[in-house]
PDB file of C-alpha atoms in Angstrom:
ATOM      1  CA  MET N1205    -123.035 -83.542  90.448  1.00  0.00           C
ATOM      2  CA  THR N1206    -124.957 -81.148  88.248  1.00  0.00           C
ATOM      3  CA  ASP N1207    -123.477 -77.929  86.974  1.00  0.00           C
ATOM      4  CA  ILE N1208    -125.890 -75.923  89.070  1.00  0.00           C
ATOM      5  CA  THR N1209    -125.029 -77.816  92.244  1.00  0.00           C
ATOM      6  CA  ARG N1210    -121.352 -77.464  91.525  1.00  0.00           C
ATOM      7  CA  ARG N1211    -121.695 -73.759  90.912  1.00  0.00           C
ATOM      8  CA  LYS N1212    -123.594 -73.335  94.141  1.00  0.00           C
ATOM      9  CA  LEU N1213    -120.907 -75.239  96.010  1.00  0.00           C
ATOM     10  CA  MET N1214    -118.130 -73.271  94.401  1.00  0.00           C
ATOM     11  CA  THR N1215    -119.844 -69.952  94.969  1.00  0.00           C
ATOM     12  CA  THR N1216    -120.535 -70.562  98.615  1.00  0.00           C
ATOM     13  CA  GLY N1217    -117.311 -72.480  99.211  1.00  0.00           C
ATOM     14  CA  GLY N1218    -115.473 -69.216  99.806  1.00  0.00           C
ATOM     15  CA  ALA N1219    -117.498 -69.040 103.007  1.00  0.00           C
ATOM     16  CA  LEU N1220    -117.085 -65.318 103.403  1.00  0.00           C
ATOM     17  CA  ALA N1221    -119.434 -63.246 105.498  1.00  0.00           C
ATOM     18  CA  VAL N1222    -120.183 -61.206 102.403  1.00  0.00           C
ATOM     19  CA  THR N1223    -121.324 -64.294 100.564  1.00  0.00           C
ATOM     20  CA  ALA N1224    -123.666 -65.186 103.391  1.00  0.00           C
ATOM     21  CA  ALA N1225    -125.248 -61.745 103.391  1.00  0.00           C
ATOM     22  CA  LEU N1226    -125.749 -61.497  99.632  1.00  0.00           C
ATOM     23  CA  PRO N1227    -125.478 -65.025  98.277  1.00  0.00           C
ATOM     24  CA  ALA N1228    -126.250 -64.483  94.617  1.00  0.00           C
ATOM     25  CA  SER N1229    -125.577 -60.895  93.763  1.00  0.00           C
ATOM     26  CA  ALA N1230    -123.366 -57.891  94.141  1.00  0.00           C
ATOM     27  CA  THR N1231    -122.174 -56.567  97.467  1.00  0.00           C
ATOM     28  CA  ALA N1232    -122.996 -53.075  98.667  1.00  0.00           C
ATOM     29  CA  SER N1233    -120.398 -50.672 100.004  1.00  0.00           C
ATOM     30  CA  PRO N1234    -121.179 -48.409 102.972  1.00  0.00           C
ATOM     31  CA  ASP N1235    -122.203 -45.627 100.591  1.00  0.00           C
ATOM     32  CA  GLY N1236    -124.675 -47.917  98.897  1.00  0.00           C
ATOM     33  CA  HIS N1237    -122.761 -48.481  95.657  1.00  0.00           C
ATOM     34  CA  LYS N1238    -122.868 -52.029  94.425  1.00  0.00           C
ATOM     35  CA  THR N1239    -119.687 -53.894  93.584  1.00  0.00           C
ATOM     36  CA  PRO N1240    -120.183 -56.521  90.905  1.00  0.00           C
ATOM     37  CA  LYS N1241    -118.675 -59.801  92.021  1.00  0.00           C
ATOM     38  CA  VAL N1242    -117.698 -61.437  88.729  1.00  0.00           C
ATOM     39  CA  HIS N1243    -114.995 -60.135  86.401  1.00  0.00           C
ATOM     40  CA  HIS N1244    -114.951 -61.499  82.857  1.00  0.00           C
ATOM     41  CA  MET N1245    -111.535 -60.719  81.322  1.00  0.00           C
ATOM     42  CA  VAL N1246    -110.897 -61.386  77.656  1.00  0.00           C
ATOM     43  CA  TYR N1247    -107.708 -60.999  75.621  1.00  0.00           C
ATOM     44  CA  PHE N1248    -107.795 -60.911  71.827  1.00  0.00           C
ATOM     45  CA  TRP N1249    -104.989 -61.524  69.342  1.00  0.00           C
ATOM     46  CA  LEU N1250    -105.955 -60.164  65.915  1.00  0.00           C
ATOM     47  CA  ALA N1251    -105.682 -62.229  62.752  1.00  0.00           C
ATOM     48  CA  ASN N1252    -104.227 -59.153  61.038  1.00  0.00           C
ATOM     49  CA  PRO N1253    -102.303 -57.354  63.789  1.00  0.00           C
ATOM     50  CA  GLU N1254    -101.131 -54.647  61.406  1.00  0.00           C
ATOM     51  CA  SER N1255    -104.656 -53.600  60.530  1.00  0.00           C
ATOM     52  CA  GLN N1256    -105.672 -50.520  62.488  1.00  0.00           C
ATOM     53  CA  SER N1257    -109.077 -50.832  60.867  1.00  0.00           C
ATOM     54  CA  ASP N1258    -109.568 -54.364  62.231  1.00  0.00           C
ATOM     55  CA  ARG N1259    -108.502 -53.250  65.687  1.00  0.00           C
ATOM     56  CA  ASP N1260    -110.907 -50.320  65.620  1.00  0.00           C
ATOM     57  CA  LYS N1261    -113.724 -52.542  64.387  1.00  0.00           C
ATOM     58  CA  LEU N1262    -113.137 -54.977  67.243  1.00  0.00           C
ATOM     59  CA  ILE N1263    -113.017 -52.158  69.798  1.00  0.00           C
ATOM     60  CA  ALA N1264    -116.244 -50.683  68.427  1.00  0.00           C
ATOM     61  CA  GLY N1265    -117.885 -54.104  68.462  1.00  0.00           C
ATOM     62  CA  LEU N1266    -116.892 -54.698  72.061  1.00  0.00           C
ATOM     63  CA  LYS N1267    -118.348 -51.366  73.094  1.00  0.00           C
ATOM     64  CA  THR N1268    -121.774 -52.374  71.751  1.00  0.00           C
ATOM     65  CA  LEU N1269    -121.843 -55.027  74.486  1.00  0.00           C
ATOM     66  CA  GLU N1270    -122.454 -52.310  77.052  1.00  0.00           C
ATOM     67  CA  GLY N1271    -126.090 -52.425  75.911  1.00  0.00           C
ATOM     68  CA  ILE N1272    -126.558 -55.857  77.468  1.00  0.00           C
ATOM     69  CA  PRO N1273    -128.424 -55.377  80.739  1.00  0.00           C
ATOM     70  CA  GLN N1274    -126.396 -57.919  82.707  1.00  0.00           C
ATOM     71  CA  VAL N1275    -123.165 -56.017  81.947  1.00  0.00           C
ATOM     72  CA  GLN N1276    -122.656 -53.738  84.955  1.00  0.00           C
ATOM     73  CA  LYS N1277    -119.389 -52.246  83.736  1.00  0.00           C
ATOM     74  CA  LEU N1278    -117.391 -52.564  80.531  1.00  0.00           C
ATOM     75  CA  PHE N1279    -113.785 -51.567  79.906  1.00  0.00           C
ATOM     76  CA  VAL N1280    -111.942 -51.986  76.606  1.00  0.00           C
ATOM     77  CA  GLY N1281    -108.184 -51.624  76.409  1.00  0.00           C
ATOM     78  CA  VAL N1282    -105.048 -52.026  74.340  1.00  0.00           C
ATOM     79  CA  PRO N1283    -101.579 -52.984  75.638  1.00  0.00           C
ATOM     80  CA  ALA N1284    -100.164 -50.329  77.959  1.00  0.00           C
ATOM     81  CA  SER N1285     -96.587 -49.159  77.670  1.00  0.00           C
ATOM     82  CA  THR N1286     -95.605 -50.206  81.167  1.00  0.00           C
ATOM     83  CA  MET N1287     -92.082 -51.386  81.974  1.00  0.00           C
ATOM     84  CA  VAL N1288     -90.931 -54.462  80.073  1.00  0.00           C
ATOM     85  CA  ARG N1289     -90.571 -57.339  82.540  1.00  0.00           C
ATOM     86  CA  ASP N1290     -90.316 -61.110  82.084  1.00  0.00           C
ATOM     87  CA  VAL N1291     -93.709 -61.759  83.614  1.00  0.00           C
ATOM     88  CA  VAL N1292     -95.554 -59.177  81.517  1.00  0.00           C
ATOM     89  CA  ASP N1293     -97.272 -60.579  78.439  1.00  0.00           C
ATOM     90  CA  ASN N1294     -98.565 -57.632  76.470  1.00  0.00           C
ATOM     91  CA  SER N1295     -98.637 -59.538  73.189  1.00  0.00           C
ATOM     92  CA  PHE N1296    -102.437 -59.322  72.992  1.00  0.00           C
ATOM     93  CA  HIS N1297    -103.961 -56.603  70.800  1.00  0.00           C
ATOM     94  CA  VAL N1298    -107.232 -55.761  72.551  1.00  0.00           C
ATOM     95  CA  SER N1299    -108.525 -56.529  76.037  1.00  0.00           C
ATOM     96  CA  GLU N1300    -111.969 -56.425  77.525  1.00  0.00           C
ATOM     97  CA  LEU N1301    -113.111 -56.424  81.134  1.00  0.00           C
ATOM     98  CA  MET N1302    -116.740 -56.871  82.031  1.00  0.00           C
ATOM     99  CA  MET N1303    -118.196 -56.841  85.508  1.00  0.00           C
ATOM    100  CA  PHE N1304    -121.269 -58.871  86.349  1.00  0.00           C
ATOM    101  CA  ASN N1305    -123.244 -59.179  89.560  1.00  0.00           C
ATOM    102  CA  ASN N1306    -122.950 -62.964  89.549  1.00  0.00           C
ATOM    103  CA  THR N1307    -122.024 -65.996  87.431  1.00  0.00           C
ATOM    104  CA  GLU N1308    -125.599 -66.535  86.288  1.00  0.00           C
ATOM    105  CA  ASP N1309    -125.621 -63.068  84.706  1.00  0.00           C
ATOM    106  CA  GLN N1310    -122.328 -63.840  82.959  1.00  0.00           C
ATOM    107  CA  ASP N1311    -123.753 -67.079  81.593  1.00  0.00           C
ATOM    108  CA  ALA N1312    -126.907 -65.284  80.425  1.00  0.00           C
ATOM    109  CA  TYR N1313    -124.811 -62.628  78.678  1.00  0.00           C
ATOM    110  CA  GLN N1314    -123.202 -65.297  76.511  1.00  0.00           C
ATOM    111  CA  THR N1315    -126.477 -65.979  74.717  1.00  0.00           C
ATOM    112  CA  HIS N1316    -127.820 -62.410  74.608  1.00  0.00           C
ATOM    113  CA  PRO N1317    -128.652 -61.341  71.008  1.00  0.00           C
ATOM    114  CA  LEU N1318    -126.230 -58.392  71.152  1.00  0.00           C
ATOM    115  CA  HIS N1319    -123.391 -60.722  72.124  1.00  0.00           C
ATOM    116  CA  LEU N1320    -124.291 -63.229  69.411  1.00  0.00           C
ATOM    117  CA  LYS N1321    -124.373 -60.371  66.877  1.00  0.00           C
ATOM    118  CA  PHE N1322    -120.929 -59.235  68.035  1.00  0.00           C
ATOM    119  CA  VAL N1323    -119.530 -62.761  67.653  1.00  0.00           C
ATOM    120  CA  GLU N1324    -121.072 -63.097  64.198  1.00  0.00           C
ATOM    121  CA  GLU N1325    -119.711 -59.766  62.999  1.00  0.00           C
ATOM    122  CA  CYS N1326    -116.330 -59.721  64.726  1.00  0.00           C
ATOM    123  CA  SER N1327    -115.100 -63.262  65.359  1.00  0.00           C
ATOM    124  CA  GLY N1328    -113.302 -63.256  62.004  1.00  0.00           C
ATOM    125  CA  LEU N1329    -111.100 -60.442  63.272  1.00  0.00           C
ATOM    126  CA  TRP N1330    -109.209 -62.457  65.871  1.00  0.00           C
ATOM    127  CA  GLU N1331    -107.122 -65.599  65.615  1.00  0.00           C
ATOM    128  CA  LYS N1332    -106.889 -66.298  69.340  1.00  0.00           C
ATOM    129  CA  VAL N1333    -108.905 -65.369  72.390  1.00  0.00           C
ATOM    130  CA  VAL N1334    -108.270 -66.192  76.047  1.00  0.00           C
ATOM    131  CA  VAL N1335    -110.843 -65.696  78.788  1.00  0.00           C
ATOM    132  CA  HIS N1336    -110.348 -65.588  82.548  1.00  0.00           C
ATOM    133  CA  ASP N1337    -113.386 -65.358  84.830  1.00  0.00           C
ATOM    134  CA  SER N1338    -112.833 -64.329  88.439  1.00  0.00           C
ATOM    135  CA  LEU N1339    -115.032 -64.177  91.489  1.00  0.00           C
ATOM    136  CA  MET N1340    -114.073 -61.330  93.789  1.00  0.00           C
ATOM    137  CA  VAL N1341    -113.013 -62.279  97.316  1.00  0.00           C
TER     138      VAL N1341
ATOM    139  CA  MET O1051     -97.712 -30.894  92.033  1.00  0.00           C
ATOM    140  CA  THR O1052     -97.304 -33.365  94.866  1.00  0.00           C
ATOM    141  CA  ASP O1053     -99.104 -36.675  94.942  1.00  0.00           C
ATOM    142  CA  ILE O1054    -101.169 -35.570  97.884  1.00  0.00           C
ATOM    143  CA  THR O1055    -102.220 -32.339  96.208  1.00  0.00           C
ATOM    144  CA  ARG O1056    -103.074 -34.156  93.037  1.00  0.00           C
ATOM    145  CA  ARG O1057    -105.107 -36.762  94.857  1.00  0.00           C
ATOM    146  CA  LYS O1058    -106.983 -34.080  96.762  1.00  0.00           C
ATOM    147  CA  LEU O1059    -107.808 -32.354  93.510  1.00  0.00           C
ATOM    148  CA  MET O1060    -109.018 -35.598  92.026  1.00  0.00           C
ATOM    149  CA  THR O1061    -111.117 -36.404  95.056  1.00  0.00           C
ATOM    150  CA  THR O1062    -112.730 -33.048  95.553  1.00  0.00           C
ATOM    151  CA  GLY O1063    -112.654 -31.602  92.060  1.00  0.00           C
ATOM    152  CA  GLY O1064    -115.562 -31.596  89.659  1.00  0.00           C
ATOM    153  CA  ALA O1065    -115.323 -33.210  86.254  1.00  0.00           C
ATOM    154  CA  LEU O1066    -113.894 -30.186  84.508  1.00  0.00           C
ATOM    155  CA  ALA O1067    -111.353 -29.407  87.200  1.00  0.00           C
ATOM    156  CA  VAL O1068    -110.124 -32.995  87.196  1.00  0.00           C
ATOM    157  CA  THR O1069    -109.788 -33.096  83.442  1.00  0.00           C
ATOM    158  CA  ALA O1070    -108.019 -29.767  83.331  1.00  0.00           C
ATOM    159  CA  ALA O1071    -105.615 -30.722  86.093  1.00  0.00           C
ATOM    160  CA  LEU O1072    -104.814 -34.130  84.676  1.00  0.00           C
ATOM    161  CA  PRO O1073    -104.893 -33.917  80.897  1.00  0.00           C
ATOM    162  CA  ALA O1074    -102.902 -37.101  80.308  1.00  0.00           C
ATOM    163  CA  SER O1075    -104.178 -39.118  83.202  1.00  0.00           C
ATOM    164  CA  ALA O1076    -107.479 -40.368  84.523  1.00  0.00           C
ATOM    165  CA  THR O1077    -110.646 -39.292  82.783  1.00  0.00           C
ATOM    166  CA  ALA O1078    -113.745 -38.050  84.541  1.00  0.00           C
ATOM    167  CA  SER O1079    -117.308 -39.064  83.817  1.00  0.00           C
ATOM    168  CA  PRO O1080    -120.104 -36.484  83.732  1.00  0.00           C
ATOM    169  CA  ASP O1081    -120.967 -37.238  87.362  1.00  0.00           C
ATOM    170  CA  GLY O1082    -117.436 -36.415  88.440  1.00  0.00           C
ATOM    171  CA  HIS O1083    -116.184 -39.937  89.083  1.00  0.00           C
ATOM    172  CA  LYS O1084    -112.697 -40.474  87.743  1.00  0.00           C
ATOM    173  CA  THR O1085    -111.812 -43.503  85.687  1.00  0.00           C
ATOM    174  CA  PRO O1086    -108.249 -44.761  86.038  1.00  0.00           C
ATOM    175  CA  LYS O1087    -106.789 -45.402  82.597  1.00  0.00           C
ATOM    176  CA  VAL O1088    -104.373 -48.274  83.253  1.00  0.00           C
ATOM    177  CA  HIS O1089    -105.437 -51.773  84.294  1.00  0.00           C
ATOM    178  CA  HIS O1090    -102.745 -54.065  85.707  1.00  0.00           C
ATOM    179  CA  MET O1091    -104.070 -57.637  85.612  1.00  0.00           C
ATOM    180  CA  VAL O1092    -102.132 -60.455  87.222  1.00  0.00           C
ATOM    181  CA  TYR O1093    -102.828 -64.187  87.303  1.00  0.00           C
ATOM    182  CA  PHE O1094    -101.112 -66.464  89.828  1.00  0.00           C
ATOM    183  CA  TRP O1095    -100.652 -70.229  89.756  1.00  0.00           C
ATOM    184  CA  LEU O1096     -99.761 -71.511  93.228  1.00  0.00           C
ATOM    185  CA  ALA O1097     -96.784 -73.790  93.843  1.00  0.00           C
ATOM    186  CA  ASN O1098     -99.035 -75.811  96.167  1.00  0.00           C
ATOM    187  CA  PRO O1099    -102.498 -75.519  94.645  1.00  0.00           C
ATOM    188  CA  GLU O1100    -104.049 -77.744  97.285  1.00  0.00           C
ATOM    189  CA  SER O1101    -103.003 -75.473 100.117  1.00  0.00           C
ATOM    190  CA  GLN O1102    -105.900 -73.304 101.234  1.00  0.00           C
ATOM    191  CA  SER O1103    -103.493 -71.662 103.631  1.00  0.00           C
ATOM    192  CA  ASP O1104    -101.142 -70.616 100.818  1.00  0.00           C
ATOM    193  CA  ARG O1105    -104.048 -69.263  98.803  1.00  0.00           C
ATOM    194  CA  ASP O1106    -105.314 -67.264 101.767  1.00  0.00           C
ATOM    195  CA  LYS O1107    -101.836 -65.938 102.468  1.00  0.00           C
ATOM    196  CA  LEU O1108    -101.464 -64.769  98.873  1.00  0.00           C
ATOM    197  CA  ILE O1109    -104.904 -63.128  98.919  1.00  0.00           C
ATOM    198  CA  ALA O1110    -104.097 -61.363 102.201  1.00  0.00           C
ATOM    199  CA  GLY O1111    -100.740 -60.240 100.818  1.00  0.00           C
ATOM    200  CA  LEU O1112    -102.336 -58.830  97.686  1.00  0.00           C
ATOM    201  CA  LYS O1113    -104.829 -56.868  99.744  1.00  0.00           C
ATOM    202  CA  THR O1114    -101.992 -55.066 101.553  1.00  0.00           C
ATOM    203  CA  LEU O1115    -101.127 -53.453  98.205  1.00  0.00           C
ATOM    204  CA  GLU O1116    -104.194 -51.258  98.536  1.00  0.00           C
ATOM    205  CA  GLY O1117    -102.055 -49.124 100.850  1.00  0.00           C
ATOM    206  CA  ILE O1118     -99.888 -47.970  97.951  1.00  0.00           C
ATOM    207  CA  PRO O1119    -101.010 -44.456  97.014  1.00  0.00           C
ATOM    208  CA  GLN O1120    -100.756 -44.968  93.267  1.00  0.00           C
ATOM    209  CA  VAL O1121    -103.242 -47.869  93.427  1.00  0.00           C
ATOM    210  CA  GLN O1122    -106.629 -46.297  92.696  1.00  0.00           C
ATOM    211  CA  LYS O1123    -108.598 -49.538  92.888  1.00  0.00           C
ATOM    212  CA  LEU O1124    -107.681 -53.100  93.811  1.00  0.00           C
ATOM    213  CA  PHE O1125    -109.671 -56.255  93.181  1.00  0.00           C
ATOM    214  CA  VAL O1126    -108.601 -59.765  94.180  1.00  0.00           C
ATOM    215  CA  GLY O1127    -110.351 -62.821  92.810  1.00  0.00           C
ATOM    216  CA  VAL O1128    -110.390 -66.582  92.444  1.00  0.00           C
ATOM    217  CA  PRO O1129    -111.659 -68.542  89.423  1.00  0.00           C
ATOM    218  CA  ALA O1130    -115.390 -68.083  88.920  1.00  0.00           C
ATOM    219  CA  SER O1131    -117.618 -71.046  88.155  1.00  0.00           C
ATOM    220  CA  THR O1132    -118.847 -69.703  84.842  1.00  0.00           C
ATOM    221  CA  MET O1133    -119.773 -72.040  82.011  1.00  0.00           C
ATOM    222  CA  VAL O1134    -116.979 -74.292  80.782  1.00  0.00           C
ATOM    223  CA  ARG O1135    -115.979 -73.213  77.270  1.00  0.00           C
ATOM    224  CA  ASP O1136    -112.901 -73.884  75.125  1.00  0.00           C
ATOM    225  CA  VAL O1137    -111.692 -70.304  75.304  1.00  0.00           C
ATOM    226  CA  VAL O1138    -111.996 -70.012  79.081  1.00  0.00           C
ATOM    227  CA  ASP O1139    -108.765 -70.637  80.974  1.00  0.00           C
ATOM    228  CA  ASN O1140    -109.662 -70.663  84.650  1.00  0.00           C
ATOM    229  CA  SER O1141    -106.617 -72.735  85.614  1.00  0.00           C
ATOM    230  CA  PHE O1142    -105.125 -69.854  87.617  1.00  0.00           C
ATOM    231  CA  HIS O1143    -105.630 -69.858  91.380  1.00  0.00           C
ATOM    232  CA  VAL O1144    -105.729 -66.175  92.292  1.00  0.00           C
ATOM    233  CA  SER O1145    -106.187 -63.061  90.177  1.00  0.00           C
ATOM    234  CA  GLU O1146    -105.531 -59.421  90.865  1.00  0.00           C
ATOM    235  CA  LEU O1147    -106.720 -56.297  89.091  1.00  0.00           C
ATOM    236  CA  MET O1148    -105.273 -52.929  89.914  1.00  0.00           C
ATOM    237  CA  MET O1149    -106.293 -49.634  88.376  1.00  0.00           C
ATOM    238  CA  PHE O1150    -103.813 -46.797  87.989  1.00  0.00           C
ATOM    239  CA  ASN O1151    -104.232 -43.288  86.650  1.00  0.00           C
ATOM    240  CA  ASN O1152    -101.375 -43.715  84.189  1.00  0.00           C
ATOM    241  CA  THR O1153     -98.425 -45.929  83.253  1.00  0.00           C
ATOM    242  CA  GLU O1154     -95.984 -43.843  85.311  1.00  0.00           C
ATOM    243  CA  ASP O1155     -97.967 -44.619  88.451  1.00  0.00           C
ATOM    244  CA  GLN O1156     -97.917 -48.315  87.583  1.00  0.00           C
ATOM    245  CA  ASP O1157     -94.155 -48.228  87.102  1.00  0.00           C
ATOM    246  CA  ALA O1158     -93.719 -46.364  90.412  1.00  0.00           C
ATOM    247  CA  TYR O1159     -95.875 -48.944  92.192  1.00  0.00           C
ATOM    248  CA  GLN O1160     -93.431 -51.704  91.196  1.00  0.00           C
ATOM    249  CA  THR O1161     -90.736 -50.273  93.445  1.00  0.00           C
ATOM    250  CA  HIS O1162     -92.930 -49.086  96.324  1.00  0.00           C
ATOM    251  CA  PRO O1163     -91.770 -50.592  99.669  1.00  0.00           C
ATOM    252  CA  LEU O1164     -95.153 -52.262 100.282  1.00  0.00           C
ATOM    253  CA  HIS O1165     -94.926 -53.999  96.920  1.00  0.00           C
ATOM    254  CA  LEU O1166     -91.347 -55.110  97.527  1.00  0.00           C
ATOM    255  CA  LYS O1167     -92.397 -56.460 100.955  1.00  0.00           C
ATOM    256  CA  PHE O1168     -95.246 -58.368  99.315  1.00  0.00           C
ATOM    257  CA  VAL O1169     -92.889 -59.906  96.741  1.00  0.00           C
ATOM    258  CA  GLU O1170     -90.408 -60.861  99.454  1.00  0.00           C
ATOM    259  CA  GLU O1171     -93.030 -62.491 101.648  1.00  0.00           C
ATOM    260  CA  CYS O1172     -95.272 -64.065  99.011  1.00  0.00           C
ATOM    261  CA  SER O1173     -93.266 -64.851  95.867  1.00  0.00           C
ATOM    262  CA  GLY O1174     -92.484 -68.327  97.209  1.00  0.00           C
ATOM    263  CA  LEU O1175     -96.188 -69.114  97.098  1.00  0.00           C
ATOM    264  CA  TRP O1176     -96.585 -69.113  93.333  1.00  0.00           C
ATOM    265  CA  GLU O1177     -94.871 -71.066  90.600  1.00  0.00           C
ATOM    266  CA  LYS O1178     -96.126 -68.990  87.689  1.00  0.00           C
ATOM    267  CA  VAL O1179     -97.407 -65.484  87.229  1.00  0.00           C
ATOM    268  CA  VAL O1180     -98.707 -63.767  84.098  1.00  0.00           C
ATOM    269  CA  VAL O1181     -99.286 -60.019  83.826  1.00  0.00           C
ATOM    270  CA  HIS O1182    -101.307 -58.084  81.265  1.00  0.00           C
ATOM    271  CA  ASP O1183    -101.276 -54.285  81.347  1.00  0.00           C
ATOM    272  CA  SER O1184    -103.967 -52.436  79.419  1.00  0.00           C
ATOM    273  CA  LEU O1185    -104.585 -48.823  78.576  1.00  0.00           C
ATOM    274  CA  MET O1186    -108.291 -48.021  78.433  1.00  0.00           C
ATOM    275  CA  VAL O1187    -109.589 -46.746  75.078  1.00  0.00           C
TER     276      VAL O1187
END
């Protein structure tokens, strides 16, 4: 099975009415606002966690990614001081959430020059990165 | 200020009014839309990953949490079929993103009756859960 076939199967496998109406893009709410369907969530652990300068540089670098046309929404965060609970892992140093209309746009973003520039300039700042990609249901 | 009053202000107020009323909470964009500052991101691994019924029950349970007043936005997802890369961990089965105006609201949500009911009815469905809480910067 090719990647494209598999993606098509996985995308349509949810078999929701929404998917049938708008198979490859964002959904529209009653007021006409689009809701991007794919969330790209990234957690960074800095190589030098004590460096405020490194953290700021990474945050600034991430914010440049808003210039990539496929990125519908971009949020950059740091650990919140919510209640300490066993299931909460706030050991990361910087988080990023991007919303895309579909998986193809997310894939295209990966090779966009602005993203490649960010990786070139900032990848030395982190020692670990974890990505979760979700399709809204 | 009561929750209801505050929400009404946030819903009907212009950008300046919202900012003035809520200095340490949500921020408002120039067009008056508020941006919740705290993202609560949760990843679930099902005890029975093959059970479509369990997955659907968890998704339905998560969607009931939208009824909690502190929850400004709720998104529920499943792994997206983005490109396979070393840093991508799409082993989870269901994801949830909630947006809150501030950390106090997130803490209050934890003990809201609807959340406790969800935990009681659905916690048997998952074998692992990981939470990341971020403050937008």
